[in-house]
Amino acid sequence: MTEFAGLGRNEREAILSGSSKGVSVLASLCSRLSDDELAEMIERHAEARLGHRLPVSLDMYLDRIPMLTARPNSLDAALEATMRSLSESSAIPGRVIENLVSQYPGLKDAIIESASLTNTVLSASALEQEFQRFSSGELPRDFGVPSADGTSRYQLKRVLGAGASGQVFLAVDRQLSDDEHEAMVAIKVFRGTTVDERAQHALLDEALKMRRVEHPNVVGVLDAGSVPDEGAYIVAEYASGGTLDQRLHATEDVMPRRQAVEIMRRVALGLHAMHNAGVLHCDLKPSNIVLSEAGEPKIGDFGIAVRLHDAHSQFDARDGEPMGNIAFMAPERYQMTSTSLTIQADLYSLGGLLYHLLTGALPNGATLESARAFLASDAEHDDLLPPLANYAGLDRDLAAICKRSMARNASERHESAAAFADDLRDWLELRPIHWMKPGPIRRTRMWIRRRPALAATLSVATIIAISALVFAKNAADERRQSLMQAQIDDAVQSLRDEAMRRGILNSVNTLRQAARNRDKTRILPSLRVLESLYGYAYLDAYGVKFFWELQVPHFRAIVANAEEDWGPHDFRTLLWELGLGMALFRSDAFAEASNVLANNEAAWQQHFEFDDAWVRTVGRVRTAASAREILTRAAE
């Protein structure tokens, strides 16, 4: 092929060897290749994989090659290779066509056409039956057993989706409707050329399992039965919000964390109700979670669900093949061990769903090949761990919840879906996850996040206590000197003897010793106690101003950290900035104190009214600092 001439040796070998890298090479080439040329390259790549007995899936080409569905020949090449990979012989069996159509209902015509071109064994009549199997017929139309007036209870409106066992229709329930409101329901119908007893039994068994569960986060079953020439059917409540899978594909952005966690908390509660009713779902995935008009998630599609007391016998009856979506499947279910049908297997899928909503990534691996390699392995080496093990962008607590729920050893997972829901509730309420054993610092930080108003009030009270010691410095210099002398005289008179004076000096010496030993944690509390006892002016006479100067760098560091953690306009940051301004003021750094307090006053005005009492208080301190700055310059 001439296009190979423009490729490097490694790129050419990637395509001809059928490696995963080859798909990336095809993606980079598609913009300059015609449809026929790209189809030929896909065929060469797929043939190499099949020759090496490697699986070929449609997703590996759809996910990487832009606009593949708009290139009919290239899409046909990918479909043909996929069906050959899924078939055990040269003929494409009906089950392969059926499964592909259920996975990609939008590509139904392309799948059937590709099968007809590839499969020389299928007769024209058999192919026509495959068409009819997934044909919705003319809609709207009546459905169900006719009543006395000749009309049926249900009227099928449109197709909502197709699964491996049938189709799901939006329908009107005439019995529950009135003149002003049509009662909408979802009807799952087994569609086939004949209604065999096994299919009817399977679908009705699904209805019975669904009716065992009554919970707002589980789809409710309203009716079930079978109709001659139509098939067995289940009538369930209709969730007008579509599926969770559709919600995720409606936007390229990852779902907001709190929304994702709240959805999964409710799904977990629904799953717990199922388990309490003795039912395992066995196939939790985004397309099996439907949403009400208000966004309430509901677990649906009990097609492969089993009863807990029948789990062992039904495990033996599943033809040796794991059933369900491999992207969210537990390792023990993929390996079909004797404990594969358990509550813990459902919990693995639950954790995988949470991880998928939070990151947009598939929990067992990005490709079918990597997912199979991970699930089939019994080892626990780092290179075989699921992606969440190394996902640095995930919240620490949520990553731990996902990792525990998806532990390879089932005994290490949550004990129940309710416990999983409790962890998500604690995360939403900013409470520590008890089994993570958080330390006192983390518990305190979570308490502050949980009670910001109370924490801010305590911080304000602390700053106000400091501020109260500073406000008296608004007096003129002469008055300050006379007031200081009066306070010294009053202190000497009240102490009455020199021993008390020496006690004060000993306290100052203790502070100096703490400063020399860099034990700054003792200085500020001790200053507050001493100033409350003796007054700031008296202590300044003995050199206490030195300790305020010592605290200035400490305040600067706190303000810098606060701006980084909370932002420059957060209440907590502004309170510490006010403390820095006061420390500068007490240290006679009036010019810098004036600037810091002016910025602080302007920031508070963005949160409160201009004439608010707190803003006026900060303004008075700023005015005092500015006045002292002017007096200092005048004295100089």
XYZ file of C-alpha atoms in Angstrom:
636
model
C 0.000 0.000 0.000
C 1.498 3.349 -1.028
C 0.534 5.045 2.254
C 2.960 2.803 4.125
C 5.784 4.585 2.335
C 5.187 7.734 4.381
C 5.351 5.921 7.711
C 8.271 5.323 9.984
C 9.432 1.797 10.659
C 7.876 1.711 14.160
C 4.525 3.019 12.913
C 4.398 0.515 10.058
C 5.253 -2.350 12.415
C 2.599 -1.147 14.899
C -0.113 -1.549 12.234
C 1.157 -4.799 10.713
C 1.718 -6.381 14.150
C -1.810 -5.535 15.333
C -0.581 -3.799 18.499
C -2.644 -1.295 20.484
C -0.241 1.412 19.324
C -1.352 0.635 15.778
C -4.793 2.132 16.504
C -3.120 5.404 17.548
C -1.175 5.397 14.282
C -4.427 4.893 12.345
C -5.989 7.802 14.245
C -3.101 10.090 13.290
C -3.394 9.093 9.605
C -7.158 9.274 9.137
C -7.238 12.969 8.182
C -5.140 12.333 5.044
C -6.540 8.934 4.079
C -9.561 8.228 1.926
C -12.323 5.966 3.219
C -11.046 3.005 1.148
C -7.444 3.524 2.255
C -8.373 3.731 5.917
C -10.586 0.632 5.576
C -7.641 -1.309 4.090
C -5.364 -0.287 6.952
C -7.983 -1.300 9.555
C -8.272 -4.689 7.813
C -4.476 -5.163 7.897
C -4.333 -4.219 11.585
C -7.296 -6.462 12.526
C -6.011 -9.434 10.516
C -2.717 -9.219 12.405
C -4.523 -9.262 15.750
C -6.733 -12.185 14.766
C -3.660 -14.037 13.478
C -2.057 -13.650 16.897
C -5.341 -14.746 18.589
C -5.829 -11.267 20.069
C -9.380 -9.914 20.509
C -10.760 -7.223 18.204
C -13.502 -4.932 19.504
C -15.413 -2.157 17.800
C -14.696 0.174 20.725
C -10.943 0.107 20.107
C -11.527 1.787 16.718
C -14.574 3.929 17.591
C -12.877 5.509 20.606
C -9.674 6.487 18.787
C -10.514 7.184 15.129
C -12.438 10.461 14.626
C -15.660 10.304 12.600
C -15.353 6.550 11.987
C -19.147 6.222 11.816
C -19.168 8.758 8.949
C -16.862 6.509 6.837
C -18.980 3.530 5.739
C -16.162 1.370 4.328
C -13.882 1.924 7.314
C -16.755 1.250 9.729
C -17.620 -1.925 7.812
C -14.008 -3.121 8.116
C -14.066 -2.551 11.875
C -17.458 -4.290 12.221
C -16.381 -7.271 10.148
C -13.229 -7.758 12.224
C -15.215 -7.425 15.456
C -17.781 -10.054 14.417
C -15.047 -12.426 13.265
C -13.361 -12.009 16.655
C -16.605 -12.791 18.493
C -17.513 -15.797 16.297
C -16.199 -19.282 16.763
C -16.499 -20.114 13.055
C -16.470 -18.349 9.705
C -20.230 -17.810 9.977
C -21.553 -14.920 12.037
C -24.133 -16.417 14.437
C -27.293 -14.582 15.330
C -26.240 -14.112 18.962
C -23.230 -12.065 17.832
C -25.437 -9.807 15.700
C -27.920 -9.540 18.549
C -25.296 -8.585 21.122
C -23.710 -5.991 18.855
C -27.054 -4.375 18.058
C -27.912 -4.253 21.767
C -24.571 -2.542 22.490
C -24.723 -0.151 19.518
C -28.406 0.390 18.635
C -27.465 3.433 16.570
C -25.382 1.223 14.252
C -28.102 -1.431 13.762
C -28.348 -1.035 9.994
C -24.572 -1.004 9.530
C -24.188 -4.143 11.684
C -26.877 -6.068 9.797
C -25.475 -4.953 6.441
C -21.926 -5.919 7.412
C -23.140 -9.322 8.601
C -24.997 -9.894 5.334
C -21.910 -9.066 3.276
C -19.614 -11.185 5.424
C -21.755 -14.154 6.310
C -22.233 -16.398 3.267
C -23.804 -19.065 5.466
C -26.856 -17.097 6.612
C -29.743 -17.355 4.194
C -31.731 -14.358 3.061
C -34.702 -15.472 5.151
C -32.585 -15.891 8.288
C -31.100 -12.456 7.781
C -34.593 -11.042 7.365
C -35.529 -12.597 10.690
C -32.605 -10.785 12.328
C -33.929 -7.553 10.848
C -37.408 -8.278 12.152
C -36.073 -9.166 15.576
C -34.973 -5.586 16.147
C -37.690 -3.860 14.169
C -40.005 -1.770 16.330
C -42.906 -2.055 13.899
C -45.234 0.825 13.169
C -45.624 3.142 16.143
C -47.700 4.208 17.941
C -49.724 0.998 18.245
C -51.743 -0.915 20.835
C -50.129 -3.604 22.940
C -51.446 -6.207 25.323
C -54.613 -8.249 25.697
C -57.621 -6.387 24.192
C -60.333 -5.302 26.614
C -64.092 -5.535 26.091
C -64.182 -2.355 23.982
C -61.461 -3.721 21.677
C -58.639 -1.452 22.886
C -55.580 -2.678 24.731
C -54.425 -1.358 28.076
C -51.130 -0.059 26.649
C -50.201 2.019 23.618
C -46.550 1.801 22.535
C -45.229 5.270 21.648
C -41.557 4.897 20.768
C -38.491 2.703 21.329
C -36.367 3.664 24.345
C -33.636 1.062 23.785
C -32.750 -2.501 22.900
C -31.067 -5.143 25.016
C -29.892 -8.697 24.582
C -33.291 -10.074 25.529
C -35.628 -7.567 23.916
C -36.694 -3.982 23.421
C -37.892 -1.291 25.811
C -40.779 0.959 24.721
C -42.251 4.166 26.079
C -45.973 3.506 26.413
C -49.199 5.004 27.718
C -51.060 3.066 30.407
C -54.678 3.831 29.557
C -55.918 2.277 32.785
C -53.936 4.759 34.900
C -54.507 7.767 32.600
C -57.248 10.362 32.698
C -58.455 13.112 30.365
C -55.859 15.591 31.586
C -52.838 13.387 32.123
C -51.369 10.386 30.313
C -49.660 7.872 32.599
C -46.351 6.962 30.932
C -44.692 3.596 31.596
C -41.719 1.630 30.234
C -42.490 -1.793 28.731
C -39.748 -4.356 28.122
C -40.851 -6.883 25.490
C -39.137 -10.071 24.401
C -39.167 -9.701 20.633
C -38.809 -12.788 18.441
C -40.346 -14.633 15.564
C -41.740 -17.063 18.120
C -42.351 -16.713 21.842
C -40.604 -19.717 23.375
C -41.383 -20.793 26.918
C -37.800 -20.361 28.105
C -37.740 -16.680 27.069
C -41.123 -16.037 28.682
C -40.024 -17.709 31.865
C -36.767 -15.666 31.952
C -38.555 -12.357 31.495
C -41.300 -13.127 33.988
C -38.649 -14.282 36.451
C -36.989 -10.886 36.010
C -40.313 -9.213 36.859
C -40.716 -11.297 39.999
C -37.217 -10.366 41.167
C -37.906 -6.677 40.560
C -41.203 -6.831 42.471
C -39.372 -8.116 45.545
C -37.742 -4.705 45.940
C -39.606 -1.559 46.984
C -37.307 1.450 47.211
C -37.313 4.953 45.668
C -33.938 4.205 44.036
C -35.028 0.965 42.369
C -37.284 0.906 39.319
C -40.732 -0.309 40.373
C -42.592 -3.048 38.462
C -46.263 -2.373 37.747
C -47.332 -5.361 35.654
C -46.033 -8.426 33.799
C -47.418 -11.036 31.452
C -47.289 -12.378 27.900
C -49.255 -11.716 24.725
C -49.658 -14.194 21.839
C -47.633 -13.193 18.763
C -46.030 -10.398 20.810
C -44.023 -11.965 23.610
C -43.531 -11.805 27.334
C -43.346 -8.323 28.813
C -42.646 -6.314 31.965
C -44.271 -2.967 32.726
C -42.157 -0.676 34.927
C -42.287 2.932 36.021
C -40.911 5.340 33.423
C -37.929 7.518 34.313
C -38.048 10.487 31.953
C -34.509 11.655 32.700
C -32.937 8.950 30.536
C -30.070 6.733 31.635
C -26.996 7.749 33.583
C -24.945 6.703 30.562
C -26.841 9.174 28.385
C -26.319 11.917 30.977
C -22.561 11.269 30.990
C -22.320 11.296 27.186
C -24.340 14.513 26.907
C -21.288 16.531 27.993
C -17.543 16.054 27.689
C -16.967 17.370 31.225
C -16.635 15.057 34.207
C -19.652 15.171 36.515
C -19.191 17.535 39.521
C -17.921 15.611 42.536
C -20.768 16.333 44.945
C -23.379 15.496 42.310
C -21.617 12.220 41.460
C -21.279 11.258 45.130
C -24.939 12.049 45.890
C -26.117 9.986 42.910
C -23.986 7.017 43.949
C -25.073 7.323 47.600
C -28.684 6.887 46.508
C -27.800 4.067 44.111
C -26.033 2.332 47.016
C -29.160 2.654 49.173
C -31.226 1.130 46.372
C -28.724 -1.702 45.983
C -28.826 -2.328 49.744
C -32.623 -2.646 49.524
C -32.170 -5.205 46.733
C -29.724 -7.217 48.836
C -32.075 -7.091 51.828
C -34.790 -8.453 49.534
C -32.453 -11.316 48.588
C -31.635 -10.131 45.039
C -28.194 -9.632 43.438
C -28.157 -7.288 40.439
C -24.969 -8.679 38.791
C -24.802 -6.017 36.055
C -24.471 -2.528 37.551
C -23.374 -0.061 34.855
C -24.345 3.491 33.757
C -26.881 2.297 31.181
C -28.744 0.340 33.889
C -29.207 3.418 36.097
C -32.159 5.549 34.983
C -32.969 9.058 36.173
C -36.320 10.571 37.030
C -37.287 14.003 35.767
C -35.976 15.441 39.054
C -32.666 13.569 38.660
C -33.402 10.787 41.175
C -31.337 7.688 40.201
C -33.053 4.301 40.008
C -31.525 0.870 39.445
C -33.152 -0.946 36.533
C -32.727 -3.921 34.167
C -32.789 -7.070 36.306
C -32.155 -9.241 33.237
C -29.295 -11.271 34.762
C -30.097 -10.649 38.440
C -30.213 -13.691 40.722
C -31.743 -14.499 44.054
C -29.231 -14.878 46.859
C -30.517 -18.275 47.919
C -30.249 -19.494 44.293
C -26.785 -17.996 43.668
C -24.876 -21.283 43.840
C -27.187 -23.224 41.529
C -27.471 -20.359 39.039
C -23.699 -20.030 38.948
C -23.526 -23.569 37.553
C -26.179 -22.778 34.926
C -24.454 -19.861 33.200
C -22.690 -21.928 30.532
C -19.237 -21.170 31.879
C -19.216 -17.586 30.553
C -19.292 -14.462 32.725
C -22.362 -12.328 32.086
C -22.404 -8.560 32.441
C -20.319 -5.555 31.444
C -16.607 -6.326 31.697
C -15.756 -2.666 32.408
C -17.490 -2.820 35.835
C -17.229 -6.554 36.568
C -15.567 -7.933 39.704
C -12.499 -10.179 39.134
C -14.164 -13.190 40.786
C -17.159 -12.851 38.465
C -14.926 -12.730 35.391
C -13.032 -15.791 36.612
C -16.347 -17.509 37.515
C -15.171 -18.668 40.920
C -17.515 -20.423 43.311
C -18.040 -17.111 45.186
C -18.682 -14.987 42.104
C -22.383 -14.358 42.825
C -22.148 -12.458 46.117
C -22.994 -9.077 47.577
C -19.294 -8.167 47.427
C -19.299 -8.621 43.628
C -22.100 -6.042 43.368
C -20.116 -3.730 45.677
C -17.141 -3.906 43.303
C -19.354 -2.658 40.460
C -20.724 0.037 42.778
C -17.218 1.346 43.464
C -16.396 1.158 39.761
C -19.451 3.282 38.953
C -18.385 5.927 41.478
C -14.864 5.987 40.027
C -16.249 6.307 36.486
C -18.474 9.244 37.440
C -15.634 11.037 39.233
C -12.940 10.580 36.586
C -14.603 9.640 33.303
C -12.268 6.612 33.128
C -13.311 2.951 33.083
C -12.413 1.206 36.362
C -10.990 -2.053 34.978
C -8.933 -0.503 32.186
C -9.263 1.737 29.146
C -9.465 -1.111 26.610
C -11.062 -4.540 26.433
C -7.602 -6.072 26.248
C -6.313 -4.331 29.384
C -9.545 -5.069 31.292
C -9.332 -8.775 30.503
C -5.655 -8.875 31.497
C -6.425 -7.237 34.829
C -9.486 -9.351 35.637
C -7.910 -12.644 34.613
C -4.792 -12.175 36.743
C -4.493 -13.451 40.297
C -1.440 -11.270 41.011
C -1.581 -7.893 42.724
C 1.452 -6.226 41.152
C 1.275 -2.474 40.560
C 1.140 -2.912 36.793
C -2.051 -4.946 37.153
C -3.881 -2.624 39.531
C -6.873 -0.729 38.116
C -6.320 2.918 37.102
C -7.763 4.320 40.335
C -4.695 3.091 42.254
C -2.558 5.789 40.650
C -5.133 8.495 39.932
C -3.566 11.530 41.596
C -6.398 13.948 40.806
C -9.035 12.136 42.857
C -10.022 13.395 46.308
C -8.102 11.383 48.914
C -11.159 10.149 50.811
C -13.098 9.302 47.630
C -10.081 7.468 46.205
C -9.891 5.417 49.419
C -13.614 4.585 49.227
C -13.285 3.473 45.588
C -10.149 1.461 46.327
C -11.762 -0.337 49.254
C -14.949 -1.128 47.358
C -12.877 -2.432 44.421
C -10.344 -4.430 46.440
C -9.290 -7.566 44.546
C -9.832 -9.570 47.730
C -13.613 -9.520 48.226
C -13.262 -9.807 52.022
C -11.511 -6.405 52.122
C -14.450 -4.578 50.542
C -17.274 -2.829 52.387
C -19.468 -5.176 54.363
C -22.612 -3.873 52.656
C -23.942 -1.305 50.209
C -25.314 0.590 53.223
C -21.769 0.949 54.611
C -20.676 2.284 51.211
C -23.558 4.797 51.318
C -22.579 5.824 54.870
C -19.042 6.632 53.718
C -20.398 8.823 50.925
C -22.780 10.539 53.369
C -19.861 11.299 55.708
C -17.892 12.737 52.782
C -20.815 14.956 51.769
C -21.206 16.172 55.364
C -17.431 16.814 55.706
C -17.122 14.173 58.416
C -14.084 11.898 58.775
C -14.301 8.368 57.354
C -13.947 6.295 60.530
C -12.030 3.322 59.056
C -9.411 5.693 57.590
C -8.504 6.654 61.204
C -7.821 10.361 60.587
C -5.515 12.189 63.003
C -6.507 15.113 65.250
C -5.238 17.740 62.782
C -7.334 16.357 59.941
C -10.359 16.021 62.230
C -9.936 19.659 63.278
C -9.629 20.860 59.689
C -12.777 18.929 58.745
C -14.589 20.435 61.741
C -13.609 23.923 60.549
C -14.907 23.129 57.044
C -18.090 21.710 58.573
C -18.667 24.654 60.948
C -17.078 27.649 59.177
C -19.313 30.219 60.875
C -18.420 29.049 64.385
C -14.736 28.757 63.490
C -14.776 32.260 62.019
C -16.502 33.575 65.166
C -13.776 32.089 67.365
C -11.110 33.604 65.134
C -12.838 36.995 65.279
C -13.034 36.762 69.069
C -9.294 36.059 69.236
C -8.459 38.967 66.951
C -10.785 41.293 68.861
C -9.042 40.328 72.089
C -5.756 41.386 70.514
C -7.368 44.494 69.025
C -8.655 45.618 72.412
C -5.069 45.969 73.626
C -4.176 48.224 70.703
C -7.059 50.713 70.466
C -5.789 52.887 73.373
C -2.821 53.953 71.250
C -5.028 56.471 69.393
C -4.184 59.140 71.991
C -1.621 61.867 71.320
C 2.017 61.289 72.226
C 1.923 63.459 75.341
C -1.216 61.782 76.601
C 0.303 58.392 75.910
C 3.346 59.298 77.987
C 1.283 60.630 80.861
C -1.091 57.665 80.701
C 1.853 55.269 80.732
C 3.294 57.025 83.788
C -0.073 56.937 85.521
C -0.450 53.227 84.791
C 3.074 52.583 86.095
C 2.314 54.555 89.263
C -0.975 52.715 89.735
C 0.758 49.384 89.216
C 3.553 50.285 91.697
C 1.006 51.514 94.202
C -1.164 48.385 93.858
C 1.746 45.969 94.032
C 3.042 47.816 97.135
C 6.423 46.208 97.181
C 9.433 45.622 94.999
C 8.983 41.839 95.018
C 5.981 42.078 92.717
C 7.960 44.322 90.357
C 10.690 41.684 90.243
C 8.017 39.094 89.456
C 7.013 41.097 86.393
C 10.627 41.346 85.308
C 11.026 37.585 85.771
C 8.070 37.076 83.404
C 9.734 39.296 80.833
C 13.007 37.416 81.248
C 11.141 34.147 80.719
C 9.734 35.517 77.465
C 13.198 36.610 76.370
C 14.537 33.130 77.097
C 11.697 31.613 75.020
C 12.574 33.976 72.175
C 16.238 32.988 72.310
C 15.191 29.309 72.219
C 12.862 30.051 69.250
C 9.940 28.780 71.330
C 7.548 31.234 69.698
C 4.486 29.239 70.636
C 4.781 30.501 74.240
C 5.298 34.166 73.483
C 1.951 35.356 72.119
C -0.269 33.638 74.766
C 2.035 34.903 77.539
C 1.866 38.438 76.143
C -1.926 38.334 76.199
C -1.935 37.249 79.861
C 0.617 39.864 80.932
C -1.082 42.695 79.069
C -4.461 41.770 80.525
C -2.874 41.972 84.010
C -0.628 45.018 83.737
C -1.547 46.918 80.530
C 0.439 47.378 77.352
C 2.019 50.714 78.317
C 3.531 49.406 81.564
C 4.984 46.375 79.833
C 6.412 48.458 76.970
C 8.511 50.261 79.551
C 10.212 46.938 80.277
C 10.925 46.068 76.634
C 7.852 43.990 75.775
C 7.619 45.810 72.434
C 10.521 43.619 71.366
C 8.254 40.561 71.495
C 5.674 42.152 69.233
C 8.463 42.803 66.733
C 9.375 39.152 67.074
C 5.801 38.111 66.223
C 5.629 40.081 62.967
C 7.360 37.375 60.791
C 5.121 34.777 62.430
C 2.015 36.713 61.387
C 3.415 37.215 57.874
C 3.824 33.436 57.428
C 0.284 32.773 58.661
C -1.168 35.345 56.244
C 0.824 33.898 53.319
C -0.423 30.385 54.075
C -3.984 31.623 54.515
C -3.927 33.383 51.119
C -2.668 30.190 49.492
C -5.186 27.879 51.217
C -8.299 30.068 51.324
C -7.656 33.011 48.991
C -6.942 36.697 49.729
C -10.604 37.636 50.339
C -11.612 34.761 52.617
C -12.828 35.843 56.100
C -10.117 33.759 57.777
C -7.372 35.360 55.662
C -8.665 38.868 56.395
C -8.727 38.188 60.151
C -5.078 37.058 60.165
C -4.159 40.061 57.967
C -5.777 42.315 60.574
C -3.643 40.606 63.232
C -0.501 41.340 61.162
C -1.466 45.015 60.923
C -1.915 45.202 64.686
C 1.409 43.476 65.342
C 3.128 45.998 63.058
C 1.298 48.806 64.886
C 2.472 47.546 68.297
C 6.013 47.278 66.904
C 5.936 50.983 65.894
C 6.166 50.012 62.193
C 3.467 52.585 61.537
C 4.007 53.062 57.783
C 3.688 49.376 56.935
C 0.889 48.934 59.457
C -1.016 51.767 57.760
C -0.714 50.075 54.324
C -1.704 46.620 55.589
C -4.689 47.995 57.514
C -5.822 50.127 54.556
C -5.893 47.035 52.300
C -7.668 45.109 55.048
C -10.313 47.805 55.473
C -10.981 47.858 51.709
C -11.362 44.076 51.656
C -13.862 44.104 54.554
C -15.932 46.711 52.682
C -16.487 44.117 49.928
C -18.158 41.814 52.478
C -20.065 44.355 54.617
C -21.819 47.686 54.231
C -19.619 50.796 54.306
C -21.018 51.918 57.675
C -20.911 48.457 59.287
C -19.620 48.502 62.891
C -16.789 46.087 62.126
C -15.652 48.091 59.084
C -15.699 51.283 61.196
C -13.616 49.551 63.893
C -10.973 48.469 61.374
C -11.046 52.009 59.971
C -10.306 53.478 63.403
C -7.254 51.225 63.789
C -6.075 52.198 60.303
C -6.611 55.885 61.137
C -4.577 55.504 64.319
C -1.721 53.894 62.395
C -1.812 56.656 59.758
C -1.791 59.334 62.451
C 1.191 57.759 64.191
C 2.982 57.538 60.877
C 2.426 61.292 60.316
C 3.507 62.171 63.876
C 6.622 60.018 63.532
C 7.641 61.745 60.298
C 6.946 65.147 61.872
C 9.117 64.283 64.880
C 11.925 63.180 62.607
